[in-house]
Short mmCIF file of C-alpha atoms in Angstrom, two decimals:
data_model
loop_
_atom_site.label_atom_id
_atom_site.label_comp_id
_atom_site.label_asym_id
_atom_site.label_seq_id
_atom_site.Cartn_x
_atom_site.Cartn_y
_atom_site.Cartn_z
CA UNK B 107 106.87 138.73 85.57
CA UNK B 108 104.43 141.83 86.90
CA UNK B 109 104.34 142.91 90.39
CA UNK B 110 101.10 140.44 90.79
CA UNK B 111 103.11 137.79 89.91
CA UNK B 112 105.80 137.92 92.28
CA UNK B 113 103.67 139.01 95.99
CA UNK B 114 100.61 137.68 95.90
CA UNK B 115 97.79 138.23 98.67
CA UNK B 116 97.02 134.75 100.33
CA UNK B 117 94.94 132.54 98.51
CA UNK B 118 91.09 132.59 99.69
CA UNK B 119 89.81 130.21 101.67
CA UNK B 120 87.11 129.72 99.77
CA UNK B 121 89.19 129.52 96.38
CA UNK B 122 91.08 126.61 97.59
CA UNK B 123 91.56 123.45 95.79
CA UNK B 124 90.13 120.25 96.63
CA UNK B 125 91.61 118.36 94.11
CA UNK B 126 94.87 119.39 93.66
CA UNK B 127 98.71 117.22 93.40
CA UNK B 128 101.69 118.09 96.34
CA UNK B 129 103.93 120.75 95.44
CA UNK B 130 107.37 119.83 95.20
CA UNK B 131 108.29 123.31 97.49
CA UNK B 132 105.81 121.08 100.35
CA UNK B 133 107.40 118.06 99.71
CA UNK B 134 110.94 120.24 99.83
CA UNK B 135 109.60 121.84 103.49
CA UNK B 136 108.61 118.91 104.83
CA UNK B 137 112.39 117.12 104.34
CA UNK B 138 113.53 119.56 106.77
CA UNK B 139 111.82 117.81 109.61
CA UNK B 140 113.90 114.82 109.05
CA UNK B 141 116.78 116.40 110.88
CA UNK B 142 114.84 117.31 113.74
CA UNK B 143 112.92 114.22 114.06
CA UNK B 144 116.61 112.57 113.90
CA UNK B 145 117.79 114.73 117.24
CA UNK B 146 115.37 113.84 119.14
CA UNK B 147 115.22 109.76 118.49
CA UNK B 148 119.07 109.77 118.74
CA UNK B 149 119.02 111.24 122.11
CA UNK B 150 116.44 109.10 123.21
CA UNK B 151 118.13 105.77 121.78
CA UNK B 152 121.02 107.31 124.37
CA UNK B 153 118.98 108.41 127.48
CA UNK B 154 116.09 105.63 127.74
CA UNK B 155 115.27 107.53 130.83
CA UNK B 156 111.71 109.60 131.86
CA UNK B 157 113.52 112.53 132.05
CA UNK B 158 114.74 112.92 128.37
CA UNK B 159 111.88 110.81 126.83
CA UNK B 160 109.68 113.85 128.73
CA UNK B 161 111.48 116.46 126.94
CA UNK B 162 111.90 114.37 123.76
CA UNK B 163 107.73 114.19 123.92
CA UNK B 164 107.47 118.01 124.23
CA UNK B 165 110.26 118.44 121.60
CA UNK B 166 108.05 116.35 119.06
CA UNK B 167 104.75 118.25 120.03
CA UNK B 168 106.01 121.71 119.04
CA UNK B 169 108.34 120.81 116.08
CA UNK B 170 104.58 118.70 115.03
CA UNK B 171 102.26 121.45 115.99
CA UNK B 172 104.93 123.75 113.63
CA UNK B 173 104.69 121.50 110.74
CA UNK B 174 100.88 121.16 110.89
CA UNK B 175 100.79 125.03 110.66
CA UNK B 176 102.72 125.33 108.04
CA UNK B 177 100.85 122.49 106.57
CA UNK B 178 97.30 123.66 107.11
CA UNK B 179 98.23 127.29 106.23
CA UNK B 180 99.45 126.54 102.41
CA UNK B 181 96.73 124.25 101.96
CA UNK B 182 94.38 126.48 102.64
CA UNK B 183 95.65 130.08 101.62
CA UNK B 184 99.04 128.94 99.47
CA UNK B 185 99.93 129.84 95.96
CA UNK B 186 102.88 129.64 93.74
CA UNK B 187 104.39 133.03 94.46
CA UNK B 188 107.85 134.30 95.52
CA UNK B 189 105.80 135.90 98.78
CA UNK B 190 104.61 131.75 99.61
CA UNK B 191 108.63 130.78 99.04
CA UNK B 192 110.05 133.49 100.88
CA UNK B 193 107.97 132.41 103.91
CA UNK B 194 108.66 128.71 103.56
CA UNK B 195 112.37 128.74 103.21
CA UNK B 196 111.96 131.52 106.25
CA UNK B 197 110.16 128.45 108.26
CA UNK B 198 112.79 125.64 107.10
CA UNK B 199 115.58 127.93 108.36
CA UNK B 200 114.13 128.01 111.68
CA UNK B 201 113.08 124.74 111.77
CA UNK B 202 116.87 123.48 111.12
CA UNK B 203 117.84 126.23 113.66
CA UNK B 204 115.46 124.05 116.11
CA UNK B 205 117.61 120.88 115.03
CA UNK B 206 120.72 122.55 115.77
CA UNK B 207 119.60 123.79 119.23
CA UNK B 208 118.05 120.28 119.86
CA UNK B 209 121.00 118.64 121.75
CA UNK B 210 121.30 121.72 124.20
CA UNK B 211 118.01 121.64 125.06
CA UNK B 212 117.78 118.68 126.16
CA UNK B 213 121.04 119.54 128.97
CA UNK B 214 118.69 122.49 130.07
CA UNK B 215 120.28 125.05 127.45
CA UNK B 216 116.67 126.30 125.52
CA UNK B 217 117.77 129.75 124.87
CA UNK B 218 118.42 128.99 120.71
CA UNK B 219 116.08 126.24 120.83
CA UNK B 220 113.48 128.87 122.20
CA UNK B 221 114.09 131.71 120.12
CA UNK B 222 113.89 129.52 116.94
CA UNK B 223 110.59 128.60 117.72
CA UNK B 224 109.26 132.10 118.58
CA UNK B 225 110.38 132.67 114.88
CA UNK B 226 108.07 130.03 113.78
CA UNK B 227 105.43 131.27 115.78
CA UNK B 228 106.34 134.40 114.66
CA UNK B 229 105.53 133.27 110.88
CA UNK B 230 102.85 131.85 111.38
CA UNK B 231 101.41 134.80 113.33
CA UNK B 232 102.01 136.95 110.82
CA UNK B 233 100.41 134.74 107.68
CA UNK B 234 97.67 134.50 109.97
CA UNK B 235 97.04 137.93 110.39
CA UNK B 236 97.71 138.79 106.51
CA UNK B 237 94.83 136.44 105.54
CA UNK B 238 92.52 138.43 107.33
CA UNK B 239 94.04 141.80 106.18
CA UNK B 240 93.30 140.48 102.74
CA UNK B 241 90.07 138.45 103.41
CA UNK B 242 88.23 140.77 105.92
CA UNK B 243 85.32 137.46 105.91
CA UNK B 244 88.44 135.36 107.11
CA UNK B 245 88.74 137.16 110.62
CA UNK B 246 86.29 135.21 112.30
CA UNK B 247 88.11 132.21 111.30
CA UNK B 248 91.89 133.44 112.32
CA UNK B 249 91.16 135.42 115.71
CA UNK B 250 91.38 131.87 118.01
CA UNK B 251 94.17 130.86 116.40
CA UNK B 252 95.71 134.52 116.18
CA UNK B 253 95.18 134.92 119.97
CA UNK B 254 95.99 131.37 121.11
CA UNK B 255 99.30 131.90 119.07
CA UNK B 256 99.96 135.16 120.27
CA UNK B 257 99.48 134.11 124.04
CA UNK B 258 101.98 131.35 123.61
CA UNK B 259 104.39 133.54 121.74
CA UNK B 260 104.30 135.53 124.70
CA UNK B 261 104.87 133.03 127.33
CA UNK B 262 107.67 131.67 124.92
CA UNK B 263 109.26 135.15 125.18
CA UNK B 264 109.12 135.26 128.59
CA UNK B 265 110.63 132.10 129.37
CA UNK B 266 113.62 133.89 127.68
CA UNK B 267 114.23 135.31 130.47
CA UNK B 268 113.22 133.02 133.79
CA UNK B 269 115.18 130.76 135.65
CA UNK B 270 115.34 126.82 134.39
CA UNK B 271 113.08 125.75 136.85
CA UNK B 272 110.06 127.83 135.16
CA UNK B 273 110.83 126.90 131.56
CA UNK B 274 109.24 124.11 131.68
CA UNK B 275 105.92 125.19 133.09
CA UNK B 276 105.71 128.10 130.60
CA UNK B 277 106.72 125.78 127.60
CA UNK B 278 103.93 123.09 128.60
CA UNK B 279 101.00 126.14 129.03
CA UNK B 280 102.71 127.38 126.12
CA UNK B 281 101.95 124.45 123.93
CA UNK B 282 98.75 123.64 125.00
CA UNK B 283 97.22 127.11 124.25
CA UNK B 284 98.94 126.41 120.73
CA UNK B 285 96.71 123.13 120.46
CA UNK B 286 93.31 125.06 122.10
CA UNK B 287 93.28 126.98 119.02
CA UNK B 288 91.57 124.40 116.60
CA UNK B 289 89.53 123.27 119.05
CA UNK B 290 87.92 126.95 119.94
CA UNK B 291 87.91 127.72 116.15
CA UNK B 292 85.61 124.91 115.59
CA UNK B 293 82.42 126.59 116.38
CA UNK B 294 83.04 129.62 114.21
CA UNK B 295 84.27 127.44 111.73
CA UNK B 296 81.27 125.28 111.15
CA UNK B 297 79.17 128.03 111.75
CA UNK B 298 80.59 130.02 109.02
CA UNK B 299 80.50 126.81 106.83
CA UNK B 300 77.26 126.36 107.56
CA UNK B 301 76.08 129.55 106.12
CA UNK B 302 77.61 129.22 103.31
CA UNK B 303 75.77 125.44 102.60
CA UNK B 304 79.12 123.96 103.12
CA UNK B 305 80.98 121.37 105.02
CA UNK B 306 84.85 121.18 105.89
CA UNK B 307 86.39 118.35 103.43
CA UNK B 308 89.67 117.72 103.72
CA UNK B 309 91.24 116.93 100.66
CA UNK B 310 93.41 114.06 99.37
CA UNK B 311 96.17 116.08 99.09
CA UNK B 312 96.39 117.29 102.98
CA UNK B 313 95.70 113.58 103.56
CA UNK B 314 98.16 112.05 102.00
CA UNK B 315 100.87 115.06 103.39
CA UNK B 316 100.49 113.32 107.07
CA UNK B 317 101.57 109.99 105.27
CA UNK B 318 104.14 111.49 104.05
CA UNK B 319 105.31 113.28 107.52
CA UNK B 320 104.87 109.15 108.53
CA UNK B 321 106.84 107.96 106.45
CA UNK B 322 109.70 110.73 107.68
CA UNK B 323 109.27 109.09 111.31
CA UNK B 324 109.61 105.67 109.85
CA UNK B 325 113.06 106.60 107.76
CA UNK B 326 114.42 107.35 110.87
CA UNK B 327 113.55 103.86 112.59
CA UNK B 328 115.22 102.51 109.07
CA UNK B 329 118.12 104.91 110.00
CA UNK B 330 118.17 104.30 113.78
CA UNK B 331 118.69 100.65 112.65
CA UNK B 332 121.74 100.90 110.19
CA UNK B 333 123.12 103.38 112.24
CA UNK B 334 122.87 101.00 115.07
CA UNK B 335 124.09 97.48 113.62
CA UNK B 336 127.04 99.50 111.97
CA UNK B 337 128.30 99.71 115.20
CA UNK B 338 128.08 95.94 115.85
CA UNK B 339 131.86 94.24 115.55
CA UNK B 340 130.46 90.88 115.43
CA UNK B 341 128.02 90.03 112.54
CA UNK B 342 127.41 86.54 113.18
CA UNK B 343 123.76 84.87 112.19
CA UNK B 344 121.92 85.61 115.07
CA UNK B 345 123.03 89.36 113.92
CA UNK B 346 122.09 89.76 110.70
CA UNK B 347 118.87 87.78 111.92
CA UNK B 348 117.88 90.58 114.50
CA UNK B 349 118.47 93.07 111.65
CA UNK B 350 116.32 91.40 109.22
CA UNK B 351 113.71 91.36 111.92
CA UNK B 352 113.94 95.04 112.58
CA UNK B 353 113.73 95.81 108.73
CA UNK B 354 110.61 93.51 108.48
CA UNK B 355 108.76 95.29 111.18
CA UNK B 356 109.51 98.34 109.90
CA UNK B 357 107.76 96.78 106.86
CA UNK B 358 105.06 95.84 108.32
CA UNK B 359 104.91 99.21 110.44
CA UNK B 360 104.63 100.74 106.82
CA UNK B 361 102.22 98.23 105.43
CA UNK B 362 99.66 98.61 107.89
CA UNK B 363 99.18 102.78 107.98
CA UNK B 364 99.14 103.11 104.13
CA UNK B 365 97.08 100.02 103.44
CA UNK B 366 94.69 101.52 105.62
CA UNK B 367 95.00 105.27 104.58
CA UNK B 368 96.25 105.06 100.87
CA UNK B 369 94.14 106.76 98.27
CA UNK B 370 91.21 107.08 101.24
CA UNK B 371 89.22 110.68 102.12
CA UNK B 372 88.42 111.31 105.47
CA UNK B 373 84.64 111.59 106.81
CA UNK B 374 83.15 115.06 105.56
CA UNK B 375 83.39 117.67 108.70
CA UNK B 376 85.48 120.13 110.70
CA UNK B 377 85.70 117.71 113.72
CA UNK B 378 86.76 114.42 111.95
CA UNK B 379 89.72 116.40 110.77
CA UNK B 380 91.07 117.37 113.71
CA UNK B 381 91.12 113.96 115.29
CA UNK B 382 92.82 113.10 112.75
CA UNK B 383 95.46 115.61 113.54
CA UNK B 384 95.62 114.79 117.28
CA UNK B 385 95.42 111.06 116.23
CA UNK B 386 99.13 111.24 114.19
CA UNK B 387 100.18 113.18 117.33
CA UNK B 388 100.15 110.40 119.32
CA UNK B 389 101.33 107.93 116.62
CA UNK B 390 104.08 109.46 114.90
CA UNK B 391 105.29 110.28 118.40
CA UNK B 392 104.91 106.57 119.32
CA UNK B 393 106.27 105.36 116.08
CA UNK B 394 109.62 107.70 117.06
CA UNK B 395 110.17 106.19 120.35
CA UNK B 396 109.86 102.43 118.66
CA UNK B 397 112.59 103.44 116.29
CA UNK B 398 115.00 104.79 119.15
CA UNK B 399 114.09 101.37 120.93
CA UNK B 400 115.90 99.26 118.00
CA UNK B 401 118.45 101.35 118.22
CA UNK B 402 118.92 100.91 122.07
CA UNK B 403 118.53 97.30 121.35
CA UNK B 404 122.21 96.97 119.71
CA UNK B 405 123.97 96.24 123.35
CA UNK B 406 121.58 93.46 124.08
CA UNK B 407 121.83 91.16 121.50
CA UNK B 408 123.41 88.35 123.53
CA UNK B 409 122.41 89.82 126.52
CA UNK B 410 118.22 89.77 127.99
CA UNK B 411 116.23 92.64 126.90
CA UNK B 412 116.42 94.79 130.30
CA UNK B 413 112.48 95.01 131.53
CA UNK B 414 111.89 98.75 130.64
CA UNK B 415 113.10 98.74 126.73
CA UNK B 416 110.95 95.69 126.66
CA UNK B 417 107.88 97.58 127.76
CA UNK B 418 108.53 100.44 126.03
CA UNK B 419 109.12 98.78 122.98
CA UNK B 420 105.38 96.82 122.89
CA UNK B 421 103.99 99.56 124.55
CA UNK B 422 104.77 101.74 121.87
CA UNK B 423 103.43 99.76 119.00
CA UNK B 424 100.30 99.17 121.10
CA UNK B 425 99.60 103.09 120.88
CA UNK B 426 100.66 102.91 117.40
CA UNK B 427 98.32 100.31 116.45
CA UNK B 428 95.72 101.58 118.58
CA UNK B 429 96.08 105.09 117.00
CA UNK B 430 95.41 103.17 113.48
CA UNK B 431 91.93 101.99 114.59
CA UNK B 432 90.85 105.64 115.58
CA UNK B 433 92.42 106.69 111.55
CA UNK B 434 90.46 103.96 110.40
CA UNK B 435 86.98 105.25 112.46
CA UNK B 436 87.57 108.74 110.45
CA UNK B 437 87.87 106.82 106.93
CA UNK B 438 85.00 107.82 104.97
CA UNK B 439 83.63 104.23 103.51
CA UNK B 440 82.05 104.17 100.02
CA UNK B 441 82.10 100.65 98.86
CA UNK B 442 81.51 97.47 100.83
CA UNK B 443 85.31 95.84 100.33
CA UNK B 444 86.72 98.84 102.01
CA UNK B 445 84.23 98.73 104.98
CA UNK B 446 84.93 94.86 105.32
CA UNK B 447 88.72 95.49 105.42
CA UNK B 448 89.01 98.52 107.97
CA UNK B 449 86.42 96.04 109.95
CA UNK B 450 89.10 93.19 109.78
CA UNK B 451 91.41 95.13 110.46
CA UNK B 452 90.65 96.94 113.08
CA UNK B 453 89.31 94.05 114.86
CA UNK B 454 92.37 92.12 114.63
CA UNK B 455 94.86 95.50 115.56
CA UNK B 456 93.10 95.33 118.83
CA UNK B 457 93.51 91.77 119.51
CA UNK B 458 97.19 92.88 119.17
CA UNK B 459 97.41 96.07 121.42
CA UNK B 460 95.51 93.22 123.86
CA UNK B 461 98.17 91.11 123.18
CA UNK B 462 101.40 93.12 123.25
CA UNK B 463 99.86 95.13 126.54
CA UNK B 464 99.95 91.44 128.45
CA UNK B 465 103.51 91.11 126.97
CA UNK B 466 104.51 94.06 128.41
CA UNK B 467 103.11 92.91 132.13
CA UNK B 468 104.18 89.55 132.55
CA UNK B 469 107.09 89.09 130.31
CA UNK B 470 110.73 89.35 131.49
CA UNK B 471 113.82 88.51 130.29
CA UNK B 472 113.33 88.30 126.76
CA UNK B 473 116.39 88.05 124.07
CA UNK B 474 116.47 90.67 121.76
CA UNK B 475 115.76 87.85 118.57
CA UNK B 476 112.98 86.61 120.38
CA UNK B 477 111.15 89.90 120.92
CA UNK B 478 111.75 91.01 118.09
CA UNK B 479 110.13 87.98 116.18
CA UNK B 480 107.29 88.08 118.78
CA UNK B 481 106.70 91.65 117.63
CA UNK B 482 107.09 90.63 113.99
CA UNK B 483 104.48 87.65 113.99
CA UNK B 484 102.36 89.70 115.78
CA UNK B 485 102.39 92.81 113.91
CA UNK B 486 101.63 90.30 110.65
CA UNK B 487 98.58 89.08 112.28
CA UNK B 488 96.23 92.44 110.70
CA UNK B 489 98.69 93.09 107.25
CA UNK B 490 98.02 89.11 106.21
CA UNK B 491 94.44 89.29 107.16
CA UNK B 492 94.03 93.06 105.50
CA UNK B 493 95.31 91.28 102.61
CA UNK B 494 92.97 88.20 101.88
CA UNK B 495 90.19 90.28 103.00
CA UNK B 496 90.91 93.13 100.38
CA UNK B 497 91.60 89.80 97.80
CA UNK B 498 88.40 88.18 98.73
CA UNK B 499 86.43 90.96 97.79
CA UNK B 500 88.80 91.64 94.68
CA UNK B 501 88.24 88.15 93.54
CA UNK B 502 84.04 89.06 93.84
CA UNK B 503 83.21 91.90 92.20
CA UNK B 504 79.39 91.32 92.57
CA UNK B 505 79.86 91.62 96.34
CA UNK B 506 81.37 95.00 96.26
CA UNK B 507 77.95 96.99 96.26
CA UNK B 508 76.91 99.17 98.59
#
């Protein structure tokens, strides 16, 4: 293998691939999340309080902001190289660093926790910056994320070395200047796009990478379950009953993101991207908290349901379904009996946010079987009618024009 071979420049923005399969090195870098996702829904299934799910939140938003850099970046300027590998595996070590410091954090210890992520940032930074070294037409592109990135790496640093009570604030401005960056990039970026007689697509590949990151969240609500009913001494009927529930609306959970999302292209622009970015924020984050819930829900089986799991249980499915209808607004729609399905179903995941919001107000003292099945009817309400919607059109070819 020549020199060329082995370190590559960055690939060229404009060389990228539309149409192109998942490499098995992003499928490889994207397993690593699982054990960071997995610190911070065990600690919350232990500390249901506002304190740790806080943290847990902010946790999420930088170990998510890290993996949609990584993400976007070999997308968009990857190759097969041993430069692209070196910087991978260089991102999955800190990123299991970040799961190791994970459970000191959270008792106020952010010193390892801190410094892996300025090695991220670092990274990132730095494959930034090399694309425009490379690709001088690239800079206008990079500087608002280069200088949004560098600003937080900088407040990250400091916070190295301030007292506990500042962390925090520097961590929080830290992270939203990370999250600016897309948002100030957007002019140049259409701009530029524009010029060239182009519009941002983003292809099926990146697509179907958040449903993988989704399903990630989702095997660790199927984890927080076994790990939780393992536990249990007794495993009477009403047992295994709640456990088949908590399987099913995992299903379900499952059923309604990819029926909605699989094999489906986003609307054609810069902007409809990055809602749907900020959109599987706030859904894999609510997803997360829902699995730490079932776990929590192991010392109440013959027990009530204390008030506050209760509400944040429905609550967070209601984000989570409400965060579907917004991913279903950003489907592009090129045939009628995928425009009559997202209709249904949208329409009908409303009626259950509606639903499982009034739960959450006036209901008390639930069991955990009874929730649980509430939740489970409930949550079949848009898969059944997604289904003989999608069938009614399958049956009718002739009604499947535009």
């Amino acid at each position: 293998m020549n020199k060329k071979t082995w370190w590559q420049p960055p690939q060229r923005f404009e060389d990228r691939q539309n149409q192109r399969k998942i490499s098995w090195l992003e499928l490889f870098y994207d397993l690593v999340y699982v054990a960071c996702i997995g610190q911070i829904t065990s600690r919350i299934a232990a500390h249901m309080d506002g304190k740790d799910i806080g943290y847990a939140v902010l946790f999420f938003v930088f170990i998510y902001w890290s993996w949609i850099n990584g993400t976007q970046y070999y997308e968009l300027h990857g190759n097969d190289t041993v430069r692209t590998r070196w910087f991978v595996f260089l991102q999955m070590l800190a990123i299991g660093a970040v799961a190791i410091s994970a459970p000191a954090a959270f008792q106020g210890n952010v010193f390892s926790f801190t410094v892996s992520f300025l090695v991220i940032q670092g990274v990132i930074i730095y494959l930034l910056a090399s694309v425009s070294f490379y690709d001088r037409s690239h800079i206008k592109l990079s500087w608002p994320f280069l200088v949004c990135y560098g600003v937080a790496f900088t407040l990250l640093s400091i916070s190295l070395f301030c007292p506990p009570t500042a962390v925090l604030p520097l961590y929080l401005l830290a992270i939203v200047i990370d999250m600016s960056a897309p948002v100030l990039s957007a002019r140049y970026f259409n701009k530029t796009m524009a010029s060239r007689g182009e519009q941002f697509s983003a292809s099926p590949a990146l697509v179907e990478r958040f449903g993988q990151f989704t399903i990630i969240v989702l095997a660790e609500s199927i984890l927080s379950i076994v790990s939780g009913f393992s536990v249990v001494n007794s495993r009477n009927l009403l047992v295994w009953g709640i456990f088949c529930l908590s399987i099913s609306i995992a299903f379900l959970l499952w059923s309604i993101y990819f029926d909605m999302t699989n094999e489906q292209e986003l609307k054609t622009g810069y902007r409809y991207y990055q809602c749907f970015v900020f959109v599987h924020l706030v859904l894999l984050g609510a997803l997360g908290v829902f699995g730490a819930c079932l776990k929590n829900l192991v010392g109440h089986f013959e027990t009530p349901v204390p008030a506050v799991l209760n509400r944040i249980i429905v609550i967070s499915l209601a984000i989570f379904l409400a965060a579907m209808c917004a991913i279903g607004r950003l489907i592009a729609v090129d045939d009628r009996q995928t425009r009559n399905y997202l209709k249904q179903v949208i329409r009908w995941n409303m009626v259950v946010v509606l639903l499982l919001i009034a739960i959450s107000i006036f209901s008390e003292g639930w069991s955990a079987f009874g929730l649980l099945l509430t939740v489970f009817l409930l949550l079949a309400i848009p898969v059944v009618v997604g289904i003989v919607t999608w069938l009614k059109y399958e049956n009718h070819p002739e009604s499947q024009g535009n």
